[in-house]
mmCIF file of C-alpha atoms in Angstrom:
data_model
loop_
_atom_site.group_PDB
_atom_site.id
_atom_site.type_symbol
_atom_site.label_atom_id
_atom_site.label_comp_id
_atom_site.label_asym_id
_atom_site.label_seq_id
_atom_site.Cartn_x
_atom_site.Cartn_y
_atom_site.Cartn_z
ATOM 1 C CA UNK A 1 266.744 -47.101 20.838
ATOM 2 C CA UNK A 2 266.466 -47.844 24.557
ATOM 3 C CA UNK A 3 264.753 -51.161 24.042
ATOM 4 C CA UNK A 4 261.811 -52.385 26.076
ATOM 5 C CA UNK A 5 261.734 -50.678 29.451
ATOM 6 C CA UNK A 6 260.220 -52.269 32.526
ATOM 7 C CA UNK A 7 259.690 -50.844 35.972
ATOM 8 C CA UNK A 8 260.247 -51.527 38.722
ATOM 9 C CA UNK A 9 263.119 -53.992 38.322
ATOM 10 C CA UNK A 10 262.463 -55.454 41.752
ATOM 11 C CA UNK A 11 259.330 -55.392 43.856
ATOM 12 C CA UNK A 12 258.840 -56.842 47.320
ATOM 13 C CA UNK A 13 255.363 -56.643 48.752
ATOM 14 C CA UNK A 14 253.157 -58.297 51.294
ATOM 15 C CA UNK A 15 250.335 -60.678 50.545
ATOM 16 C CA UNK A 16 247.120 -58.842 49.810
ATOM 17 C CA UNK A 17 248.735 -55.713 48.428
ATOM 18 C CA UNK A 18 248.174 -54.413 44.929
ATOM 19 C CA UNK A 19 251.113 -54.651 42.552
ATOM 20 C CA UNK A 20 251.478 -52.742 39.281
ATOM 21 C CA UNK A 21 254.147 -53.608 36.774
ATOM 22 C CA UNK A 22 254.915 -51.247 33.903
ATOM 23 C CA UNK A 23 256.251 -51.681 30.402
ATOM 24 C CA UNK A 24 257.221 -49.275 27.645
ATOM 25 C CA UNK A 25 257.342 -50.719 24.138
ATOM 26 C CA UNK A 26 259.971 -50.070 21.516
ATOM 27 C CA UNK A 27 258.887 -47.168 19.338
ATOM 28 C CA UNK A 28 257.036 -48.386 16.250
ATOM 29 C CA UNK A 29 256.179 -51.784 17.666
ATOM 30 C CA UNK A 30 252.512 -52.626 17.914
ATOM 31 C CA UNK A 31 252.425 -56.013 19.626
ATOM 32 C CA UNK A 32 252.958 -56.357 23.351
ATOM 33 C CA UNK A 33 253.393 -59.572 25.313
ATOM 34 C CA UNK A 34 253.428 -60.229 29.064
ATOM 35 C CA UNK A 35 255.216 -63.356 30.307
ATOM 36 C CA UNK A 36 255.819 -64.900 33.699
ATOM 37 C CA UNK A 37 258.872 -67.021 34.479
ATOM 38 C CA UNK A 38 259.198 -69.393 37.422
ATOM 39 C CA UNK A 39 261.380 -72.382 38.144
ATOM 40 C CA UNK A 40 258.384 -74.666 38.347
ATOM 41 C CA UNK A 41 256.433 -73.542 35.291
ATOM 42 C CA UNK A 42 259.074 -72.031 33.058
ATOM 43 C CA UNK A 43 258.138 -69.174 30.728
ATOM 44 C CA UNK A 44 254.401 -68.650 30.359
ATOM 45 C CA UNK A 45 252.589 -66.215 28.102
ATOM 46 C CA UNK A 46 250.000 -64.365 30.154
ATOM 47 C CA UNK A 47 248.443 -62.031 27.592
ATOM 48 C CA UNK A 48 249.240 -60.250 24.387
ATOM 49 C CA UNK A 49 247.980 -57.133 22.656
ATOM 50 C CA UNK A 50 248.016 -55.996 19.076
ATOM 51 C CA UNK A 51 247.390 -52.320 18.339
ATOM 52 C CA UNK A 52 246.308 -51.820 21.955
ATOM 53 C CA UNK A 53 243.656 -54.547 21.745
ATOM 54 C CA UNK A 54 243.954 -57.712 23.871
ATOM 55 C CA UNK A 55 244.139 -60.643 21.475
ATOM 56 C CA UNK A 56 244.716 -63.616 23.757
ATOM 57 C CA UNK A 57 244.419 -63.550 27.544
ATOM 58 C CA UNK A 58 244.036 -67.283 28.013
ATOM 59 C CA UNK A 59 247.240 -67.400 30.035
ATOM 60 C CA UNK A 60 246.094 -64.947 32.685
ATOM 61 C CA UNK A 61 245.950 -67.064 35.855
ATOM 62 C CA UNK A 62 242.789 -65.648 37.391
ATOM 63 C CA UNK A 63 240.746 -62.541 37.919
ATOM 64 C CA UNK A 64 243.326 -61.100 40.267
ATOM 65 C CA UNK A 65 245.435 -60.354 37.191
ATOM 66 C CA UNK A 66 244.599 -57.604 34.742
ATOM 67 C CA UNK A 67 246.520 -55.916 31.937
ATOM 68 C CA UNK A 68 245.913 -52.722 30.022
ATOM 69 C CA UNK A 69 247.384 -50.710 27.198
ATOM 70 C CA UNK A 70 246.224 -47.134 27.745
ATOM 71 C CA UNK A 71 248.199 -46.033 24.710
ATOM 72 C CA UNK A 72 250.314 -47.468 21.916
ATOM 73 C CA UNK A 73 253.579 -47.342 23.812
ATOM 74 C CA UNK A 74 252.734 -48.312 27.377
ATOM 75 C CA UNK A 75 251.224 -51.228 29.258
ATOM 76 C CA UNK A 76 250.531 -52.199 32.854
ATOM 77 C CA UNK A 77 250.041 -55.565 34.518
ATOM 78 C CA UNK A 78 248.200 -55.387 37.805
ATOM 79 C CA UNK A 79 247.823 -58.032 40.483
ATOM 80 C CA UNK A 80 245.199 -57.354 43.121
ATOM 81 C CA UNK A 81 245.352 -58.846 45.684
ATOM 82 C CA UNK A 82 248.810 -60.368 45.402
ATOM 83 C CA UNK A 83 249.617 -63.814 46.805
ATOM 84 C CA UNK A 84 252.951 -65.536 47.554
ATOM 85 C CA UNK A 85 252.444 -67.880 44.584
ATOM 86 C CA UNK A 86 252.589 -64.840 42.297
ATOM 87 C CA UNK A 87 256.292 -64.491 43.085
ATOM 88 C CA UNK A 88 258.102 -64.729 39.753
ATOM 89 C CA UNK A 89 259.966 -62.714 37.154
ATOM 90 C CA UNK A 90 257.574 -60.898 34.848
ATOM 91 C CA UNK A 91 258.771 -59.973 31.379
ATOM 92 C CA UNK A 92 257.200 -57.870 28.739
ATOM 93 C CA UNK A 93 258.210 -58.058 25.106
ATOM 94 C CA UNK A 94 257.293 -56.094 22.021
ATOM 95 C CA UNK A 95 257.392 -56.759 18.311
ATOM 96 C CA UNK A 96 256.060 -55.671 14.975
ATOM 97 C CA UNK A 97 252.789 -57.467 14.429
ATOM 98 C CA UNK A 98 253.900 -60.300 12.235
ATOM 99 C CA UNK A 99 254.495 -63.820 13.469
ATOM 100 C CA UNK A 100 257.926 -63.886 11.829
ATOM 101 C CA UNK A 101 259.087 -60.837 13.730
ATOM 102 C CA UNK A 102 261.455 -60.982 16.645
ATOM 103 C CA UNK A 103 260.097 -60.352 20.102
ATOM 104 C CA UNK A 104 262.306 -57.975 22.063
ATOM 105 C CA UNK A 105 262.260 -58.626 25.775
ATOM 106 C CA UNK A 106 262.612 -56.200 28.610
ATOM 107 C CA UNK A 107 264.932 -56.915 31.559
ATOM 108 C CA UNK A 108 262.065 -58.186 33.693
ATOM 109 C CA UNK A 109 260.550 -57.336 37.060
ATOM 110 C CA UNK A 110 261.388 -59.695 39.899
ATOM 111 C CA UNK A 111 258.323 -59.834 42.148
ATOM 112 C CA UNK A 112 258.451 -61.260 45.642
ATOM 113 C CA UNK A 113 255.211 -61.529 47.601
ATOM 114 C CA UNK A 114 255.758 -62.260 51.274
ATOM 115 C CA UNK B 1 247.874 -77.588 20.273
ATOM 116 C CA UNK B 2 251.414 -76.882 19.219
ATOM 117 C CA UNK B 3 254.199 -77.730 21.623
ATOM 118 C CA UNK B 4 257.958 -77.646 21.855
ATOM 119 C CA UNK B 5 260.157 -80.248 23.510
ATOM 120 C CA UNK B 6 263.703 -79.520 24.542
ATOM 121 C CA UNK B 7 265.557 -82.678 25.440
ATOM 122 C CA UNK B 8 267.869 -82.186 28.372
ATOM 123 C CA UNK B 9 267.294 -79.452 30.905
ATOM 124 C CA UNK B 10 271.035 -79.230 31.511
ATOM 125 C CA UNK B 11 273.923 -79.675 29.083
ATOM 126 C CA UNK B 12 277.574 -79.447 30.090
ATOM 127 C CA UNK B 13 280.472 -79.145 27.664
ATOM 128 C CA UNK B 14 284.123 -78.282 27.831
ATOM 129 C CA UNK B 15 285.394 -75.067 26.341
ATOM 130 C CA UNK B 16 286.136 -75.686 22.665
ATOM 131 C CA UNK B 17 283.762 -78.652 22.400
ATOM 132 C CA UNK B 18 280.729 -78.937 20.159
ATOM 133 C CA UNK B 19 277.471 -77.589 21.536
ATOM 134 C CA UNK B 20 274.267 -79.420 20.571
ATOM 135 C CA UNK B 21 270.936 -78.385 22.075
ATOM 136 C CA UNK B 22 267.913 -80.327 20.911
ATOM 137 C CA UNK B 23 264.475 -79.035 20.018
ATOM 138 C CA UNK B 24 261.505 -80.849 18.542
ATOM 139 C CA UNK B 25 258.134 -79.383 17.749
ATOM 140 C CA UNK B 26 254.730 -80.917 17.248
ATOM 141 C CA UNK B 27 252.790 -79.580 14.321
ATOM 142 C CA UNK B 28 251.313 -80.900 11.144
ATOM 143 C CA UNK B 29 252.163 -77.613 9.481
ATOM 144 C CA UNK B 30 255.713 -76.373 10.056
ATOM 145 C CA UNK B 31 255.572 -73.283 12.235
ATOM 146 C CA UNK B 32 258.082 -70.498 12.435
ATOM 147 C CA UNK B 33 260.955 -71.529 14.712
ATOM 148 C CA UNK B 34 263.154 -69.515 17.040
ATOM 149 C CA UNK B 35 266.027 -69.903 19.467
ATOM 150 C CA UNK B 36 266.389 -67.371 22.277
ATOM 151 C CA UNK B 37 269.156 -67.071 24.871
ATOM 152 C CA UNK B 38 268.813 -65.788 28.424
ATOM 153 C CA UNK B 39 271.862 -64.695 30.384
ATOM 154 C CA UNK B 40 271.563 -64.506 34.182
ATOM 155 C CA UNK B 41 269.264 -61.762 35.419
ATOM 156 C CA UNK B 42 268.431 -60.627 31.906
ATOM 157 C CA UNK B 43 265.573 -60.898 29.455
ATOM 158 C CA UNK B 44 265.608 -63.193 26.479
ATOM 159 C CA UNK B 45 267.300 -62.202 23.237
ATOM 160 C CA UNK B 46 266.991 -63.734 19.805
ATOM 161 C CA UNK B 47 269.774 -66.024 18.605
ATOM 162 C CA UNK B 48 268.255 -67.015 15.272
ATOM 163 C CA UNK B 49 264.996 -67.861 13.552
ATOM 164 C CA UNK B 50 263.655 -69.906 10.672
ATOM 165 C CA UNK B 51 260.706 -68.637 8.683
ATOM 166 C CA UNK B 52 261.139 -69.734 5.067
ATOM 167 C CA UNK B 53 263.936 -70.501 2.630
ATOM 168 C CA UNK B 54 267.257 -72.058 3.526
ATOM 169 C CA UNK B 55 266.864 -74.653 6.244
ATOM 170 C CA UNK B 56 270.277 -73.981 7.793
ATOM 171 C CA UNK B 57 270.041 -70.738 9.697
ATOM 172 C CA UNK B 58 272.998 -68.838 11.079
ATOM 173 C CA UNK B 59 272.634 -66.672 14.144
ATOM 174 C CA UNK B 60 274.669 -64.528 16.451
ATOM 175 C CA UNK B 61 277.720 -65.654 18.436
ATOM 176 C CA UNK B 62 278.534 -68.474 16.014
ATOM 177 C CA UNK B 63 275.353 -70.462 16.598
ATOM 178 C CA UNK B 64 273.356 -72.121 13.854
ATOM 179 C CA UNK B 65 270.313 -74.353 13.608
ATOM 180 C CA UNK B 66 268.889 -76.602 10.955
ATOM 181 C CA UNK B 67 265.205 -77.050 10.282
ATOM 182 C CA UNK B 68 264.439 -80.680 9.455
ATOM 183 C CA UNK B 69 260.812 -81.115 8.529
ATOM 184 C CA UNK B 70 261.008 -84.905 8.341
ATOM 185 C CA UNK B 71 262.270 -85.042 11.925
ATOM 186 C CA UNK B 72 260.211 -82.054 13.195
ATOM 187 C CA UNK B 73 263.439 -80.773 14.692
ATOM 188 C CA UNK B 74 265.308 -77.494 14.973
ATOM 189 C CA UNK B 75 268.490 -78.354 16.890
ATOM 190 C CA UNK B 76 270.943 -75.625 17.848
ATOM 191 C CA UNK B 77 274.678 -76.124 17.360
ATOM 192 C CA UNK B 78 277.947 -74.313 17.779
ATOM 193 C CA UNK B 79 281.231 -75.910 16.692
ATOM 194 C CA UNK B 80 283.312 -74.637 19.592
ATOM 195 C CA UNK B 81 281.916 -73.589 22.958
ATOM 196 C CA UNK B 82 283.139 -70.500 24.725
ATOM 197 C CA UNK B 83 282.840 -69.723 28.410
ATOM 198 C CA UNK B 84 280.599 -66.787 27.546
ATOM 199 C CA UNK B 85 278.044 -69.184 26.005
ATOM 200 C CA UNK B 86 276.963 -70.316 29.458
ATOM 201 C CA UNK B 87 273.296 -69.356 29.637
ATOM 202 C CA UNK B 88 269.800 -70.756 29.292
ATOM 203 C CA UNK B 89 268.565 -71.451 25.794
ATOM 204 C CA UNK B 90 264.926 -71.558 24.756
ATOM 205 C CA UNK B 91 263.453 -73.001 21.609
ATOM 206 C CA UNK B 92 260.137 -71.484 20.538
ATOM 207 C CA UNK B 93 257.551 -71.905 17.821
ATOM 208 C CA UNK B 94 255.153 -69.387 16.386
ATOM 209 C CA UNK B 95 252.155 -71.122 14.875
ATOM 210 C CA UNK B 96 251.090 -69.724 11.548
ATOM 211 C CA UNK B 97 248.505 -66.948 11.661
ATOM 212 C CA UNK B 98 249.347 -65.931 15.215
ATOM 213 C CA UNK B 99 251.849 -63.621 16.882
ATOM 214 C CA UNK B 100 252.259 -65.921 19.875
ATOM 215 C CA UNK B 101 255.451 -67.699 20.788
ATOM 216 C CA UNK B 102 255.252 -71.058 22.489
ATOM 217 C CA UNK B 103 258.445 -71.682 24.421
ATOM 218 C CA UNK B 104 260.113 -74.909 25.421
ATOM 219 C CA UNK B 105 261.191 -75.472 29.000
ATOM 220 C CA UNK B 106 264.730 -74.342 28.324
ATOM 221 C CA UNK B 107 268.186 -75.936 28.423
ATOM 222 C CA UNK B 108 270.832 -74.603 30.743
ATOM 223 C CA UNK B 109 274.266 -74.761 29.121
ATOM 224 C CA UNK B 110 277.326 -74.972 31.312
ATOM 225 C CA UNK B 111 280.797 -74.567 29.832
ATOM 226 C CA UNK B 112 283.786 -75.864 31.756
ATOM 227 C CA UNK B 113 287.363 -74.684 31.229
#
C-alpha cells in the first residue's frame, strides 16, 4: 500500500492566487482529515469527511478555504485567494471510520504564499 | 471541550537515559488516547494508543505509555533513549462518539550523545 499521497509536496505562490492541494486516501479508508501545521498554532484540524460527507468543518479558517471529496478516494483543499498567513504545512490523513482507528498521515504539502 | 496538555515543549536527554514525555487530558469521560511521532519533514505516525483494556500500552521503537484515570494522564516513556528518537511527539485524544483527534502542542525531544 502506498499510504496517503499528497501533491504537490511544495507550493510557492503569490498572494491572491488560487491554491489547490490534493490528497489520495488509503484504499478502503472512509474518513479523511485535513490539518494545518504552523509554528505559532501547532497542528489544527481544518475539516473531516466520513464517506465523502463533511462532518465537521469548524476548523476551516474562513470562506477562502474550501474542501471537497469528489469520490471515495480523493480530496482537494482549495484556498482562494491565498494570503501570506496561509503559509503552513498542510497534512491530510485517512482512517477507517471508528474513533479507535489510527489516522495515517500523508507527507504534507509545504505552502508558501509570498 | 476536551483538551490535551503536554508539559514541556522541549525535552533533552542523553543517549541511554530515560525518556519521559508528559500528557494530561481534560475529560470527565476517559477518551481514547494516542501518541504520534513526527520526524523532520514527515507526516505524523502512530506510536501507540489506548482504547480499552490494559492500561499499560506498548508501542513501536520501545516506547510505552500508561493510562492513569485518577491522574488524567497518559505519559510516554522509553527506558533508554537512542539518537534516532529525536523527533517531535504529539499526544492526542479522540473523544467518544467522534472520529476527531485533538492534538497537544507537541514536545520536541533532543537526544545528545
